[in-house]
Tab-separated table of C-alpha atoms in Angstrom:
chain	number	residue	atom	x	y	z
A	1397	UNK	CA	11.312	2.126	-2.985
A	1398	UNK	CA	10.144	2.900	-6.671
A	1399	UNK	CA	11.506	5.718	-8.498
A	1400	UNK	CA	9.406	8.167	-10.401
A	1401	UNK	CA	11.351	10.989	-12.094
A	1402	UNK	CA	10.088	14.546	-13.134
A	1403	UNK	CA	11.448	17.117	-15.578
A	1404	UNK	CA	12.183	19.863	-15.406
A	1405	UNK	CA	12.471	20.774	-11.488
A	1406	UNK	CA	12.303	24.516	-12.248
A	1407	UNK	CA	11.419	26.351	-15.269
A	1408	UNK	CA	10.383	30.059	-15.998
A	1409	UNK	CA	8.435	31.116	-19.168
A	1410	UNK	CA	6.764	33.640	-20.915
A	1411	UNK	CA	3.328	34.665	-20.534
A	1412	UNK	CA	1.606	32.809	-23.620
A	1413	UNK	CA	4.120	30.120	-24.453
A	1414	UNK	CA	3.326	26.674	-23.096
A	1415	UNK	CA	5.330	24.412	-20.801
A	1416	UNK	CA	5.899	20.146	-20.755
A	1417	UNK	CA	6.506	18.325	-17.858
A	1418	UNK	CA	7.434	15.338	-18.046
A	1419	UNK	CA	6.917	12.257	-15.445
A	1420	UNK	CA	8.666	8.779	-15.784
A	1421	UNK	CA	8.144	5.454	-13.522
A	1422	UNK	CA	11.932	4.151	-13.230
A	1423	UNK	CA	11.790	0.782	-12.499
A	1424	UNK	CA	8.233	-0.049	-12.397
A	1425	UNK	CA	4.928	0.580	-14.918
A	1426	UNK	CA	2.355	2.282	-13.787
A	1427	UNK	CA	-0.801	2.255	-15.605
A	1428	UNK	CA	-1.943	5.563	-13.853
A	1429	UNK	CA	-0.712	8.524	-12.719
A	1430	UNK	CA	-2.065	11.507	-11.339
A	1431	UNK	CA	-0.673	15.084	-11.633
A	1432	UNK	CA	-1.052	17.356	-8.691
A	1433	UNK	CA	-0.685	21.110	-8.196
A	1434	UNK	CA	0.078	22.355	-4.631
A	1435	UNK	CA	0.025	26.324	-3.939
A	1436	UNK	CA	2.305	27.822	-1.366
A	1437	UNK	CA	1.320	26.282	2.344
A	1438	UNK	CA	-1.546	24.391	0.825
A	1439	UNK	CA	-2.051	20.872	0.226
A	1440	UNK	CA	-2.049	19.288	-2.948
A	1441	UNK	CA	-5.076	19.110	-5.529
A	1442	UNK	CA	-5.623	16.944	-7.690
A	1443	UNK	CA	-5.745	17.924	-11.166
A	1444	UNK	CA	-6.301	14.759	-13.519
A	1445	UNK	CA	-5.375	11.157	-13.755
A	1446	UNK	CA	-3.835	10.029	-16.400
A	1447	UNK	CA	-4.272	6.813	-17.463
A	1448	UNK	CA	-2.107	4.858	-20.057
A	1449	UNK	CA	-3.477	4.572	-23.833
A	1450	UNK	CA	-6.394	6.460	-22.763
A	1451	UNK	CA	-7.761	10.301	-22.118
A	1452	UNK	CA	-6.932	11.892	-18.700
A	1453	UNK	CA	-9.528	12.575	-16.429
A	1454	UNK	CA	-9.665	15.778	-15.083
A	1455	UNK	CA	-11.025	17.184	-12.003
A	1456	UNK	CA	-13.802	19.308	-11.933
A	1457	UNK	CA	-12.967	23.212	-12.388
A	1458	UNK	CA	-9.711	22.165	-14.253
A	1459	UNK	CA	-9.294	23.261	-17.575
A	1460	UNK	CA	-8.464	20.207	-20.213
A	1461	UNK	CA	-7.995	22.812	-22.904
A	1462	UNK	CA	-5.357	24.352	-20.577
A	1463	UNK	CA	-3.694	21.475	-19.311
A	1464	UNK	CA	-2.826	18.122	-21.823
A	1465	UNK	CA	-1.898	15.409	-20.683
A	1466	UNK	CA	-0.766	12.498	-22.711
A	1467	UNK	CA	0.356	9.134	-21.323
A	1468	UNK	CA	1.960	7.671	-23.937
A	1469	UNK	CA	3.427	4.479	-22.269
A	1470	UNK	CA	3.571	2.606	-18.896
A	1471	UNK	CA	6.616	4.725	-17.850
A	1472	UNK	CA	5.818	8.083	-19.391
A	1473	UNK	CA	2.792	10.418	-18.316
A	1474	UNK	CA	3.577	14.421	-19.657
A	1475	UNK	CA	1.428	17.507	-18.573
A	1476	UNK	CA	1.433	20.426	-20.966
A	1477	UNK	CA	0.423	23.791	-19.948
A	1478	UNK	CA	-0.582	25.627	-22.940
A	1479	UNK	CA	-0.974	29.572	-23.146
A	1480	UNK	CA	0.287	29.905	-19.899
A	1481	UNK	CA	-0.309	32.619	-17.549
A	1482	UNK	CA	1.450	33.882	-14.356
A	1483	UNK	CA	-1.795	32.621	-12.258
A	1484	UNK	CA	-0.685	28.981	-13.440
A	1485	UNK	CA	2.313	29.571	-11.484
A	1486	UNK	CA	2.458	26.817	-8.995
A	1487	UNK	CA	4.239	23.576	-7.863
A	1488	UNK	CA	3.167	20.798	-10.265
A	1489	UNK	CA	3.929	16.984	-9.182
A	1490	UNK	CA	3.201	13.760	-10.472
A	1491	UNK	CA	2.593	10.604	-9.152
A	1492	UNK	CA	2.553	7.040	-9.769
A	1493	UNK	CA	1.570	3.505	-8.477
A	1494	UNK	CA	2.856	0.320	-9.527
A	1495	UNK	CA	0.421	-0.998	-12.137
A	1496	UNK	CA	1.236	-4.837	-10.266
A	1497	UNK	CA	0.459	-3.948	-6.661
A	1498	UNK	CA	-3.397	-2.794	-6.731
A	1499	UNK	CA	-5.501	-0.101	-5.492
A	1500	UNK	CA	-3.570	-0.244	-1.982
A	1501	UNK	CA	-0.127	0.387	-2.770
A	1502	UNK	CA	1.604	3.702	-1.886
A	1503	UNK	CA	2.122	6.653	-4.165
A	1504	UNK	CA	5.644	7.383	-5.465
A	1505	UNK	CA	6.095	10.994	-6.183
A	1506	UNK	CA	7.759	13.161	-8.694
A	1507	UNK	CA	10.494	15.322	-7.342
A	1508	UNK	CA	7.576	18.034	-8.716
A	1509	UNK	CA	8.205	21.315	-10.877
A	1510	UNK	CA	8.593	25.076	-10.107
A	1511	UNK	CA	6.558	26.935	-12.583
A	1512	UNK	CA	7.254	30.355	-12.702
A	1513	UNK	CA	5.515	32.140	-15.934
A	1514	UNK	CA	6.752	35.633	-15.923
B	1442	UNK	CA	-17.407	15.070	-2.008
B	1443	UNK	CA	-14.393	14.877	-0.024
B	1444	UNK	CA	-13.628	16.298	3.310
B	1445	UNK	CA	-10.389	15.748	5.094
B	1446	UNK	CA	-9.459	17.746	8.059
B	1447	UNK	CA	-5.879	18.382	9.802
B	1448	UNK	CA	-4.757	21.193	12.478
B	1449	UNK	CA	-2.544	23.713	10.359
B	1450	UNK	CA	0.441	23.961	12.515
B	1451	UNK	CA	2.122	22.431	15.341
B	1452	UNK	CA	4.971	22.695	17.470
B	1453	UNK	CA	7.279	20.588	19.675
B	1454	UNK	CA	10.450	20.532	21.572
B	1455	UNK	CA	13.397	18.106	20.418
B	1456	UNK	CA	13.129	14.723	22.309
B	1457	UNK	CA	9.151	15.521	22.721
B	1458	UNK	CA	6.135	12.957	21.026
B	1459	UNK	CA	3.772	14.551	18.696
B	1460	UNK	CA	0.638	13.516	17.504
B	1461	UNK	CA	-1.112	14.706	14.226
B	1462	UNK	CA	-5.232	13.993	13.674
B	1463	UNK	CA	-6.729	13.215	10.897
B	1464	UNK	CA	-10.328	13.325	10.568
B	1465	UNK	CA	-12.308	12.177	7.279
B	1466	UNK	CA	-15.712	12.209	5.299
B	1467	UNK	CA	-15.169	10.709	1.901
B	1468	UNK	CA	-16.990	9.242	-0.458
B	1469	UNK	CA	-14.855	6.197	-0.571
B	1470	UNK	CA	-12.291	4.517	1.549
B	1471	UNK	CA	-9.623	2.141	0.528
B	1472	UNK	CA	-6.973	3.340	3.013
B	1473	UNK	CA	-5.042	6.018	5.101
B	1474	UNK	CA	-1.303	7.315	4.061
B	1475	UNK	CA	1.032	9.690	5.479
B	1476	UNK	CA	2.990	11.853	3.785
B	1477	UNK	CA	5.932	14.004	5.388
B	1478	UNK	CA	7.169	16.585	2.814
B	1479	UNK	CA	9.401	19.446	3.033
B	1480	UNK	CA	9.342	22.451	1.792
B	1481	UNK	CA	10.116	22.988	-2.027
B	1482	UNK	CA	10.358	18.734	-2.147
B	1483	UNK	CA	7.712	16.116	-3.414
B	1484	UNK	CA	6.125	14.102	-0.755
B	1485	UNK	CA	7.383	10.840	1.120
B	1486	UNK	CA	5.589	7.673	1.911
B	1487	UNK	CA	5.569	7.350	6.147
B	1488	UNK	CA	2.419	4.970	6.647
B	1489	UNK	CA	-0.754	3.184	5.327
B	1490	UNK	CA	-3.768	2.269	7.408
B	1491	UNK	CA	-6.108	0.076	5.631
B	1492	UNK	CA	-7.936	-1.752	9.132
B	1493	UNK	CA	-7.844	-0.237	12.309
B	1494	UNK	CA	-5.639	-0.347	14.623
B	1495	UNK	CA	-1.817	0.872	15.181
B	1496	UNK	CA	0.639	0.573	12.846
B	1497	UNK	CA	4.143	0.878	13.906
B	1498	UNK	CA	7.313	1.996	12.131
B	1499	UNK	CA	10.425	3.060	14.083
B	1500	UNK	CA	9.797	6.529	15.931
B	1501	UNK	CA	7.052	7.002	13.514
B	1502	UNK	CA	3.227	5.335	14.449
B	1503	UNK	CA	-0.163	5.860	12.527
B	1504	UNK	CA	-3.499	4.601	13.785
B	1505	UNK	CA	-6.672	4.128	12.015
B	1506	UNK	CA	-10.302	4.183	13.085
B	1507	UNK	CA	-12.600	3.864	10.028
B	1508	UNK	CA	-16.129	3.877	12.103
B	1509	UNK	CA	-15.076	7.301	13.254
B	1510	UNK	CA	-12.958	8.206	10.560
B	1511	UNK	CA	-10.262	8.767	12.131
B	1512	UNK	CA	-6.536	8.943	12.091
B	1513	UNK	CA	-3.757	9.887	13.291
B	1514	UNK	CA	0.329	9.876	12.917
B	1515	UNK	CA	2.510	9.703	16.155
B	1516	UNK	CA	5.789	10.975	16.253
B	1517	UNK	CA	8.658	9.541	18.759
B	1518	UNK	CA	11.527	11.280	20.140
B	1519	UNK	CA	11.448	13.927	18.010
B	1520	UNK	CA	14.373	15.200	15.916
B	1521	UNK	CA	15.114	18.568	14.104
B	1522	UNK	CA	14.830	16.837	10.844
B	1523	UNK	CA	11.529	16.441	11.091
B	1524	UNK	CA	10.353	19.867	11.036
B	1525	UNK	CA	8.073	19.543	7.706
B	1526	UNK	CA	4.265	18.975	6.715
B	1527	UNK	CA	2.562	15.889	7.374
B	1528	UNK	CA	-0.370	15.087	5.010
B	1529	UNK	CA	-3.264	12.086	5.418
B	1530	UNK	CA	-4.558	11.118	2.295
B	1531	UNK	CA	-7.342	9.142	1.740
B	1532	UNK	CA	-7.083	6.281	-0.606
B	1533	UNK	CA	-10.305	5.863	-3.178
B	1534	UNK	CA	-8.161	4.803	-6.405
B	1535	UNK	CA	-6.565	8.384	-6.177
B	1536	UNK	CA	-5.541	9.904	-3.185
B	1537	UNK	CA	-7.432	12.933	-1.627
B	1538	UNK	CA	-4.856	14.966	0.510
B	1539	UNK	CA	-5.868	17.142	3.884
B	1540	UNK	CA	-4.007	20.224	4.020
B	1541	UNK	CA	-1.252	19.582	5.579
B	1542	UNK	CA	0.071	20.008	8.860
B	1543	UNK	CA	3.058	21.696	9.349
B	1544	UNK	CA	5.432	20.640	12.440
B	1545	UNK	CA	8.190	22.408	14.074
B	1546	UNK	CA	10.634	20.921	15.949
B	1547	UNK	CA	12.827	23.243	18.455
B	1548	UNK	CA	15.500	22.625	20.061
């Protein structure tokens, strides 16, 4: 199946400084992606979808301000966390569909990333 | 809005057959997936339901009822390795996830 890559896995930061993940399609462009945040034993929200050469759009009761997103390319979607806080601490995971197989195809995941802000 | 509904935990003996609902109110419908993740890992594609009916994949099965909304994923001779969380997720463009359902397997 397709590959979608996400970096960092795990990272740990300072209360105020901000954070970029990063999400790549491997071997396939993806016009959208969507970035996710799952709490412990919960299921995963959706935050925003990111579309290439265009703004995100963002769920309601997320913050845009807060979160930037910027999909640069067909392969490269990144989600900033700016100012963060230990209450963004959470699992963050991106996703992606192959920009050639419709509104039916699956969903590749990110391997997601451990935010810890400390 | 967006209403997806899944039982929180269940458990099953090695060997056994489990089945996980799914029950849905959306907005919009374009399609069922399954999802098995593990703990600490990103999800994994299992199934997609897009008409009713059964689809069938190895040990794994996923059915799909869209006049009652209604789904659900059947696992076959269960193995230890598939003690994780199984999420539906309804397809509209972007996928709305239920909660999750977290199996485990004994021995």
């Amino acid at each position: 199946g397709a590959v979608v890559s996400q970096h960092p896995s795990r990272v740990i930061c300072k209360s105020g400084t901000s954070v970029k993940i990063e999400c790549r399609s491997l071997d396939f462009q993806a016009t959208t992606m969507f970035w996710y945040r799952q709490f412990p034993k919960q299921s995963l929200m959706l935050m925003a979808t990111s579309n290439e050469g265009s703004k995100a759009t963002y769920e309601q009761g997320v913050e845009k301000d807060k979160f930037l997103i910027n999909h640069a390319s067909l392969t490269l979607s990144t989600l900033t966390v700016t100012s963060a806080h230990p209450e963004d601490s959470s699992f963050y995971i991106c996703s992606a569909r192959d920009v050639q197989g419709g509104m039916n195809t699956e969903a590749f995941f990110g391997q997601g990333t451990r935010l810890t802000v400390v | 809005g967006q209403n997806i509904d899944q039982p929180t935990e269940m458990t099953a003996t090695e060997g056994a057959i489990v089945q996980i609902n799914c029950t849905y109110q959306t907005s919009g419908f374009n399609g069922l997936f399954w999802y098995q993740q593990h703990a600490g890992e990103a999800p994994t594609f299992l199934s997609y339901n897009v008409l009713d009916g059964l689809e069938e994949k190895g040990r794994f099965s996923s059915f799909l009822s869209r006049s009652k909304g209604y789904s659900y994923l059947l696992l076959k001779e269960l193995q230890m390795k598939d003690s994780a969380s199984y999420l539906c997720a309804v397809n509209d463009y972007k996928l709305s996830f239920g909660a999750g359902t977290t199996v485990t397997v004994r021995a």
